[in-house]
Coordinates of C-alpha atoms in Angstrom, one line a residue:
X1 CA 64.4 -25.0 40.3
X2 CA 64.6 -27.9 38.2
X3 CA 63.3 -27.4 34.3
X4 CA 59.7 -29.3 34.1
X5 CA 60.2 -33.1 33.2
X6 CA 57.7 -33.8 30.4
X7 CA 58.2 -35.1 26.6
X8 CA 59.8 -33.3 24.6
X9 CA 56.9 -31.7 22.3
X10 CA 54.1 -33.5 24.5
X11 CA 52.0 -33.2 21.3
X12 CA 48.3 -35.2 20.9
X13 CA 49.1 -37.0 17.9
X14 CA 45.1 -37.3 17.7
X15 CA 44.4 -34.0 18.2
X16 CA 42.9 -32.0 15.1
X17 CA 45.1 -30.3 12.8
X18 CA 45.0 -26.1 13.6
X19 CA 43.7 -23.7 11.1
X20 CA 46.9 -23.1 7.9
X21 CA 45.7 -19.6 8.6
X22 CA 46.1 -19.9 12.3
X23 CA 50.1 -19.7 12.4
X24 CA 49.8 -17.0 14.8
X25 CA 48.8 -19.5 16.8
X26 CA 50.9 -21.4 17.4
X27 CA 53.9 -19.0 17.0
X28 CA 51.8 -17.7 20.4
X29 CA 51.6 -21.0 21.7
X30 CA 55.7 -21.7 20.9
X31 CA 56.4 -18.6 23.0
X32 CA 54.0 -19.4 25.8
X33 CA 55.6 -22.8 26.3
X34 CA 59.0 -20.7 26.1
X35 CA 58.2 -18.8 28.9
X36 CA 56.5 -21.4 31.2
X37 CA 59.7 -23.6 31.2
X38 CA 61.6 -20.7 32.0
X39 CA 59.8 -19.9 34.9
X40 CA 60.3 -23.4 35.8
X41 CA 56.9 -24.8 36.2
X42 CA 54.5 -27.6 35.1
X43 CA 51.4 -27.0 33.2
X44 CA 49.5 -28.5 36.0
X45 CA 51.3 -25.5 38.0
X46 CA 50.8 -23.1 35.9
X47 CA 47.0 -23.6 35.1
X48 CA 46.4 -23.8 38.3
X49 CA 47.9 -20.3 39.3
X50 CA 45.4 -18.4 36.6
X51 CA 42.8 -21.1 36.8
X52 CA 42.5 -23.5 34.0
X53 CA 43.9 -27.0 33.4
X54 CA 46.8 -28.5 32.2
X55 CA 44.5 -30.0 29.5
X56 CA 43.6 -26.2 28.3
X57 CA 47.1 -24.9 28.6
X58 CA 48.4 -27.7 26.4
X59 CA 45.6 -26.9 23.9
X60 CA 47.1 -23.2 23.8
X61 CA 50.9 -24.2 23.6
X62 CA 49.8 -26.5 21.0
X63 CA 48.0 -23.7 18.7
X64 CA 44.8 -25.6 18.8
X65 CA 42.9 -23.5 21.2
X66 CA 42.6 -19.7 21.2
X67 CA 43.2 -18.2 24.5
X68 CA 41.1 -15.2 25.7
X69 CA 43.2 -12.0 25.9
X70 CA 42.8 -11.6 29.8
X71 CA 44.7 -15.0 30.2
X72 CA 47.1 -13.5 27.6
X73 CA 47.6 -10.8 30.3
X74 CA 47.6 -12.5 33.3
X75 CA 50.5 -15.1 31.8
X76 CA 52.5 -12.7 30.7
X77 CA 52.3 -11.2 34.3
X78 CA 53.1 -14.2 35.9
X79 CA 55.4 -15.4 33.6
X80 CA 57.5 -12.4 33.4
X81 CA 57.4 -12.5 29.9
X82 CA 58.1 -8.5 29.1
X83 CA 54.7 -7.9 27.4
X84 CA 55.9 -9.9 24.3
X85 CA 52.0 -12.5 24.6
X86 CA 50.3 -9.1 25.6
X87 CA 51.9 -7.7 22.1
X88 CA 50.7 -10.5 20.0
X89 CA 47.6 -10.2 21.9
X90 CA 45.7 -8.6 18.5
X91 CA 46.9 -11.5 16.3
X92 CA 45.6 -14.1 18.1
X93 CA 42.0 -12.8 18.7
X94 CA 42.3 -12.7 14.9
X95 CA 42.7 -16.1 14.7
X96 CA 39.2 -16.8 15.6
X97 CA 37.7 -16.1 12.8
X98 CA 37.4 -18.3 9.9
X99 CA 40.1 -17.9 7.4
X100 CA 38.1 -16.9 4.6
X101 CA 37.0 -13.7 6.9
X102 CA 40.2 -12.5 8.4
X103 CA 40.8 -10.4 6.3
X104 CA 37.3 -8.3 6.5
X105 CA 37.3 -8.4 10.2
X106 CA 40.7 -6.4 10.4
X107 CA 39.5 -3.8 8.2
X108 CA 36.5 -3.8 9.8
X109 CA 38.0 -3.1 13.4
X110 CA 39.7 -0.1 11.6
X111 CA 36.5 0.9 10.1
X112 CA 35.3 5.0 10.1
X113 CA 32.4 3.8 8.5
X114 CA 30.1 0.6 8.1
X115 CA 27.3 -0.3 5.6
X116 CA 26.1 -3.6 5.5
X117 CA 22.8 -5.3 3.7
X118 CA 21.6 -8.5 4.7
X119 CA 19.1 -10.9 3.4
X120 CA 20.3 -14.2 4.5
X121 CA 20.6 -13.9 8.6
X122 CA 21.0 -11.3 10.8
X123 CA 24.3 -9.2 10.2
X124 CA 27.2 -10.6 12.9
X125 CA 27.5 -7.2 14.6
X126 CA 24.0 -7.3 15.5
X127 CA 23.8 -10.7 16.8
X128 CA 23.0 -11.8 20.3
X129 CA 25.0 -14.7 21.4
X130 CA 22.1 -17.3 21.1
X131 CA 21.3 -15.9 17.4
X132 CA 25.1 -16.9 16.4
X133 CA 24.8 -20.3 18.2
X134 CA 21.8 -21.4 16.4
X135 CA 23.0 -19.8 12.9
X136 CA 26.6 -21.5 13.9
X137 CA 25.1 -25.2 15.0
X138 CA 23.1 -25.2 11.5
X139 CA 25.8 -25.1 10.1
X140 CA 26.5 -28.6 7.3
X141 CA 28.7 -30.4 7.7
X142 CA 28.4 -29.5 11.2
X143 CA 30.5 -27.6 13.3
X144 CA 31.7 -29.3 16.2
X145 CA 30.8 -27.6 20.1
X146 CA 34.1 -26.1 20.1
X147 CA 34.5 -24.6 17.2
X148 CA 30.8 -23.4 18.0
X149 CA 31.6 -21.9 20.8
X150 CA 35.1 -20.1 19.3
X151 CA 32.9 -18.3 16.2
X152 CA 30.7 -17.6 18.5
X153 CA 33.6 -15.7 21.1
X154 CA 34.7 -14.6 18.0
X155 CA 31.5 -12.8 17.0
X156 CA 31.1 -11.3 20.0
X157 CA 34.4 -9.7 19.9
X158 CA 33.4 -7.4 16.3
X159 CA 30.7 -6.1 18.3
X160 CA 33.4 -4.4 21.0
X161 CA 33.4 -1.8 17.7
X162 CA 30.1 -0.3 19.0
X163 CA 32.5 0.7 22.2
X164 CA 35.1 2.4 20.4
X165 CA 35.1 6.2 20.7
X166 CA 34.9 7.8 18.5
X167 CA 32.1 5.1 17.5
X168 CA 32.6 4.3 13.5
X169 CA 29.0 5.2 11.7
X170 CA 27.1 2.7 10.5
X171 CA 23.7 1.9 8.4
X172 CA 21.9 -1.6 8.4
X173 CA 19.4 -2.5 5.5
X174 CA 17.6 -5.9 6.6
X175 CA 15.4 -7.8 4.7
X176 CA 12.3 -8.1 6.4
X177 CA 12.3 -12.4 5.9
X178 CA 15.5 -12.1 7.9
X179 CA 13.6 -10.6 10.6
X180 CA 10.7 -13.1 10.6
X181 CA 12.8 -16.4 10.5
X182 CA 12.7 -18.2 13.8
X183 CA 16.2 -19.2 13.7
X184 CA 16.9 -20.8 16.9
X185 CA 13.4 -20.1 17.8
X186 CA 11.0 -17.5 19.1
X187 CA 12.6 -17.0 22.0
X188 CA 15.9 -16.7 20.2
X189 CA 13.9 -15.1 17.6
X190 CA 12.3 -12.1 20.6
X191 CA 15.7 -11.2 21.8
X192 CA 17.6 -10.9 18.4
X193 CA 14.5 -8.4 17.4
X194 CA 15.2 -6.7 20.6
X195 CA 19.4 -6.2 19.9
X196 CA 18.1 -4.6 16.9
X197 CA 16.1 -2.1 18.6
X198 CA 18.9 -1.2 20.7
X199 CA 21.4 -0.7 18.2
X200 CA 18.8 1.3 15.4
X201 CA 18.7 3.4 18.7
X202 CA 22.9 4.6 18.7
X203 CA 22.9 7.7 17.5
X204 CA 25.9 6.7 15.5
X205 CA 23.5 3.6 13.9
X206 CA 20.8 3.2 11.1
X207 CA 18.7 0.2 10.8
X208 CA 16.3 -0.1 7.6
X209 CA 13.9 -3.0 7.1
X210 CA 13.6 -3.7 3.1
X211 CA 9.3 -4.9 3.1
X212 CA 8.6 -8.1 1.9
X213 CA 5.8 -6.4 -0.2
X214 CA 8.2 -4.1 -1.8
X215 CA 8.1 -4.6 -5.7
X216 CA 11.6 -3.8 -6.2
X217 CA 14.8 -4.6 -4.4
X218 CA 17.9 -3.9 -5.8
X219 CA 20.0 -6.6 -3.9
X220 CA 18.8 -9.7 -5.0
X221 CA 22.4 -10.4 -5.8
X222 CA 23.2 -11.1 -2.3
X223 CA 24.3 -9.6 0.7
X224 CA 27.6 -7.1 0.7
X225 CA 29.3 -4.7 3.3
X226 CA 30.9 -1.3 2.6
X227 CA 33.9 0.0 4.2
X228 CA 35.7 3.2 4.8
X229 CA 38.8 3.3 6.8
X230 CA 40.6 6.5 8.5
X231 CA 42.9 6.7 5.7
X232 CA 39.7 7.3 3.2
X233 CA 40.2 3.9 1.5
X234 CA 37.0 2.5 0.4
X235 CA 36.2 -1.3 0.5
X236 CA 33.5 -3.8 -0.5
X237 CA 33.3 -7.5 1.1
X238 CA 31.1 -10.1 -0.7
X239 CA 30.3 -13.7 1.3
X240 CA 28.8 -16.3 -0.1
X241 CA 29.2 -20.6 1.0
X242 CA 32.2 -19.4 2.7
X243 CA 33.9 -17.8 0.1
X244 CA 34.5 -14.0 0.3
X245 CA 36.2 -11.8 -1.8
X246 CA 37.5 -8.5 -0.4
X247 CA 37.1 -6.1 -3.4
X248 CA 39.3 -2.5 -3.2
X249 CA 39.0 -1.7 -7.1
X250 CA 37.4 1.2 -7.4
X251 CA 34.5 0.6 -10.5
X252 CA 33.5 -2.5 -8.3
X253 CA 33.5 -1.0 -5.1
X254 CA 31.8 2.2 -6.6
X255 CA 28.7 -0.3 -8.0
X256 CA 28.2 -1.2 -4.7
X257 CA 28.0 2.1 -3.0
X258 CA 25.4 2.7 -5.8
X259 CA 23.5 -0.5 -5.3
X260 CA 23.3 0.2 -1.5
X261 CA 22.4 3.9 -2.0
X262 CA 19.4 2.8 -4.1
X263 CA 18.7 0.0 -1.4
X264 CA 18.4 2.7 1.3
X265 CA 15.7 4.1 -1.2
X266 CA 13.4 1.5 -1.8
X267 CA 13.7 0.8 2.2
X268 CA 11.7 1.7 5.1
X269 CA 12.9 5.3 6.6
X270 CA 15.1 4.0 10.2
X271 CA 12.4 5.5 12.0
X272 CA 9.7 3.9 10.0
X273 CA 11.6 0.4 10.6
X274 CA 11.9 0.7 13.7
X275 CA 8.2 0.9 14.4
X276 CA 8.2 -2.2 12.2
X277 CA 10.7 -4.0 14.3
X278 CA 8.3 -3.1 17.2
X279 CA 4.9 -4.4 15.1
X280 CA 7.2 -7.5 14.1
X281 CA 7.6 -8.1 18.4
X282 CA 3.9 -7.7 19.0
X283 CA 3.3 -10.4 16.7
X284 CA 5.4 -12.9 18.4

């Protein structure tokens, strides 16, 4: 069969400029292209075997697009490619995420356990998929609809950790105004209430509402997540306007697990706030 005729890097010179952090990317992309014009076919051909278009398999030879790990699978299959996309499967999902949060999201994935307190929007492993659109699409300067759509894919893919098994353990302490803004709406607003319920149901969860009409609150610093890997390492992540910080030394991580302890205090028991998330649903 005759080697595909197209240009020889058929780039979009006026296509946006991936991600520095995305490499993987397009290392993936690289190695996809490899293998198509091994196998001798067009993109046309080859989107149309797994079903997408040659515009979308352009976008993933070209790193600007991140593909979803069952067309990872089902190219490699086709392509005969030896599992070597299905191995760099991981890394790509990765590249999803924002770079600035990379780092957290690996370490949370190996995660034992997870403590997390909120006062700004709704944790990301609790979110429903509208919540993140609307927190995503207020967003300034604004995000554009695809790379909307690709946090939001992205979000959705952290909350595969309540699937793992054994399931990691994990506490939630919410400030109540987080649970009363209407972001997206109240219908937005209903079902995001509801995904809480669920999850402060898992055995292997905790949720805690912090009452607007408490007189002291010990996070006013911000919002922070603790985490303890398999190996016993103990980490603290700190977001604010897009800049984290993943802290491992011990005196500040160690502040942290004392600021969220007392935060856990001054809360609402989880059985308490969960009545209260209940109340809060009545009202709406």
């Amino acid at each position: 069969m005759n080697e595909p005729t197209e240009r020889p890097d058929d780039d979009d010179p006026g296509a946006p400029a991936p991600d520095p952090g995305s490499g993987m990317l397009r290392v993936f992309g690289r190695q996809l292209k490899r293998f198509r014009l091994r196998a001798g076919l067009e993109r046309s051909e080859f989107g149309a075997r797994l079903g997408y278009s040659a515009s979308t398999i352009a976008a993933y030879e070209q790193g600007r697009r991140v593909p979803p790990p069952r067309f990872i699978d089902q190219a490699d299959e086709l392509l005969d490619a030896g599992e070597v996309l299905k191995e760099m499967k991981e890394e790509v999902a990765r590249a999803q995420y924002p770079a600035f949060f990379r780092d957290a999201a690996r370490l949370e994935a190996e995660a034992v356990e997870l403590h997390v307190y909120a006062n700004q929007a709704v944790p990301g492993l609790l979110q429903t998929p509208e919540y993140a659109r609307a927190v995503f699409g207020m967003m300034r300067p604004p995000l554009d609809e695809e790379e909307i759509e690709r946090r939001v894919a992205a979000r959705l893919l952290r909350q595969e950790i309540f699937a793992k098994h054994p399931s990691p353990l994990m506490s939630f302490v919410i400030d109540e105004a987080v649970l009363r803004r209407p972001i997206g709406g109240r219908t937005v607003q209903r079902g995001q209430l509801e995904q809480i319920l669920l999850a402060g149901h898992r055995r292997t969860v905790e949720v805690q509402v912090m009452p607007l009409d408490s007189e002291e609150n010990a996070g006013l610093a911000g919002p922070f997540t603790l985490i303890e890997t398999s190996e016993g390492r103990r980490i603290a992540y700190v977001e604010v306007q897009n800049v984290s910080h993943v802290h491992t030394e011990r005196r500040l991580v160690w502040g942290l697990e004392i600021k969220y302890g007392i935060l856990r205090a001054q809360a609402l028991t989880p059985q308490a706030s969960l009545g209260y998330i209940e109340k809060l649903l009545g009202e709406l």
